[in-house]
Backbone as a printed PyTorch tensor [residue, N CA C, xyz], in Angstrom:
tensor([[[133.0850,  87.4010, 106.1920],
         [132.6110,  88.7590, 106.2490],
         [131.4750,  88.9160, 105.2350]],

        [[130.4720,  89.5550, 106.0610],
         [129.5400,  89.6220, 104.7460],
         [129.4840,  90.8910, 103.5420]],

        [[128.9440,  90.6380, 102.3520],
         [128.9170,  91.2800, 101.1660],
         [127.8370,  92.0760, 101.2580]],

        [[127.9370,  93.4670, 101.3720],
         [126.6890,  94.0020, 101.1830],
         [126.3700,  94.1830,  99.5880]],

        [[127.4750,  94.6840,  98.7570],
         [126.7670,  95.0350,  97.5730],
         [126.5250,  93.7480,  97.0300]],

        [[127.5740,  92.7090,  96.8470],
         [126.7820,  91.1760,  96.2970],
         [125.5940,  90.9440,  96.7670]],

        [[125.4350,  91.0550,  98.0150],
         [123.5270,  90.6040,  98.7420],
         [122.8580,  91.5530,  98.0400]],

        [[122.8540,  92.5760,  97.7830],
         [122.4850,  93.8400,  96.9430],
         [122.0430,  93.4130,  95.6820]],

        [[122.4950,  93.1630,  95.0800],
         [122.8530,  92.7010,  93.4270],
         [122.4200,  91.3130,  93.2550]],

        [[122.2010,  90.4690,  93.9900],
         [121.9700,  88.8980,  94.1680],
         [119.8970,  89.1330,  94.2410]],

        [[120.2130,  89.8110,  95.4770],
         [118.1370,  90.3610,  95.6750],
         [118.0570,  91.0360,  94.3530]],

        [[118.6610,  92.0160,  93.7050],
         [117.9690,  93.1110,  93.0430],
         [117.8460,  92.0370,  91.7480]],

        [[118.6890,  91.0560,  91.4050],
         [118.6570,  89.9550,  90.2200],
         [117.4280,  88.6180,  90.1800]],

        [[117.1980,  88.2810,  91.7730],
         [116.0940,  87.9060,  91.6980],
         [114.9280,  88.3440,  91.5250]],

        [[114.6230,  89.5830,  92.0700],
         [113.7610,  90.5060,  91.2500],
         [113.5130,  90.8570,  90.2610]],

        [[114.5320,  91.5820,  89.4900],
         [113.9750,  91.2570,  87.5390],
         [114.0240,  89.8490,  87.1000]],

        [[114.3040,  88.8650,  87.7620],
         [113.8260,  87.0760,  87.4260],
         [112.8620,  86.9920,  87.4250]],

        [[112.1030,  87.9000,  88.3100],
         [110.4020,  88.0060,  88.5440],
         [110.1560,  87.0090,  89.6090]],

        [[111.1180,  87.0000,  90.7890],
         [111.2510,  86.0980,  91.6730],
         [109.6330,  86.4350,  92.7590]],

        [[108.4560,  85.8260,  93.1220],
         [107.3550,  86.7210,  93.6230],
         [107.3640,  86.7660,  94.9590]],

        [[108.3530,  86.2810,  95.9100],
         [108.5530,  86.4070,  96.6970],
         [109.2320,  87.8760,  97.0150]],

        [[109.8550,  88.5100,  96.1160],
         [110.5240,  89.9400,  96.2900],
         [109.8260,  91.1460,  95.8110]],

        [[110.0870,  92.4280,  96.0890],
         [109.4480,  93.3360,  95.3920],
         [110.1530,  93.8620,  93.9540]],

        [[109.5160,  94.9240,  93.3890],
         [110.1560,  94.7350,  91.8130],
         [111.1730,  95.8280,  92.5490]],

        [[112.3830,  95.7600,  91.1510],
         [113.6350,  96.5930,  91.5380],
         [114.0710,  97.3660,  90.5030]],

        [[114.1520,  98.2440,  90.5800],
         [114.2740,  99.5860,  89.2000],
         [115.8880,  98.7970,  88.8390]],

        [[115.7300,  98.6060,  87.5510],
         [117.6210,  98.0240,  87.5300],
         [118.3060,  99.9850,  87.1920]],

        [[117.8670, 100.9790,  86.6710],
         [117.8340, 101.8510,  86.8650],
         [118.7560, 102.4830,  87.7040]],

        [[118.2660, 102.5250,  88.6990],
         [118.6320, 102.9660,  90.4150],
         [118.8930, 101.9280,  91.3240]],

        [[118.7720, 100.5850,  91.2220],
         [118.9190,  99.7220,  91.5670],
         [118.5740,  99.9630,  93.4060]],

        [[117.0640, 100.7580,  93.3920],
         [116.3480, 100.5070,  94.3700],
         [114.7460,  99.8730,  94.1150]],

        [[114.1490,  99.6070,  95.2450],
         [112.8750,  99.5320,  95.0620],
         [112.0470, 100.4390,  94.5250]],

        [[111.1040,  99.6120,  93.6190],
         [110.0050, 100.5530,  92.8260],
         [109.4670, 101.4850,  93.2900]],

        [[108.6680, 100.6110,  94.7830],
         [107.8190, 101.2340,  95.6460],
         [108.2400, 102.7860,  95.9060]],

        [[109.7090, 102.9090,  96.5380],
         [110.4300, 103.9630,  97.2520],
         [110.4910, 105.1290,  95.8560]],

        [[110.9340, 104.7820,  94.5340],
         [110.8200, 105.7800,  93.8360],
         [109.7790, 106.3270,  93.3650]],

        [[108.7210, 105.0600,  93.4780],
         [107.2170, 105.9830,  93.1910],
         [107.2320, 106.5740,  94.6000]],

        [[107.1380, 106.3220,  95.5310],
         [106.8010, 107.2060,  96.9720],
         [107.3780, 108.8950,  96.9670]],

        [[108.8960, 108.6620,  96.3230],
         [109.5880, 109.9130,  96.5560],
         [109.3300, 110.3400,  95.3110]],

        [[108.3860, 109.8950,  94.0720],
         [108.2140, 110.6640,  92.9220],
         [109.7330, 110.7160,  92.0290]],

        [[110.3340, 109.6860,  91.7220],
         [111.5620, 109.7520,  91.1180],
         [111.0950, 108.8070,  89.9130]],

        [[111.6710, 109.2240,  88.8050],
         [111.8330, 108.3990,  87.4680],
         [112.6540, 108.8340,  86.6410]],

        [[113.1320, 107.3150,  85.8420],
         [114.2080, 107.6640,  85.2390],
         [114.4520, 108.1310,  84.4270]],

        [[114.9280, 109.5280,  83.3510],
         [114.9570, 110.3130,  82.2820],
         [116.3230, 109.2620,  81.2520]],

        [[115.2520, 109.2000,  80.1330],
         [116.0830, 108.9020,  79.1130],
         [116.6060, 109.6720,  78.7120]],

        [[118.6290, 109.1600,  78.1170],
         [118.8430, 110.3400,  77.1440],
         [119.4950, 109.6270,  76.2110]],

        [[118.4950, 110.7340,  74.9900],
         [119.1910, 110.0090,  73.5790],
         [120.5210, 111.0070,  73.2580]]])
């Protein structure tokens, strides 16, 4: 049976490896960069 969140987490890890075959991955939100710049989302620090 396949793993979605492991396949999830496996891509999103080769991506901060700086793997260049993938796109970058907010570890954040643990989506694509692209999609949160598109929808205007970023992440608020809190101290």
């Amino acid at each position: 049976m396949v793993d979605p969140f492991h396949t999830l987490f496996g891509i999103a890890g080769l991506s901060l490896l700086g793997e260049e075959q993938i796109k970058p991955v907010s570890p954040v939100f643990c989506m694509p960069e692209e999609v949160l710049r598109r929808v205007n989302v970023q992440p608020e620090l809190v101290s």
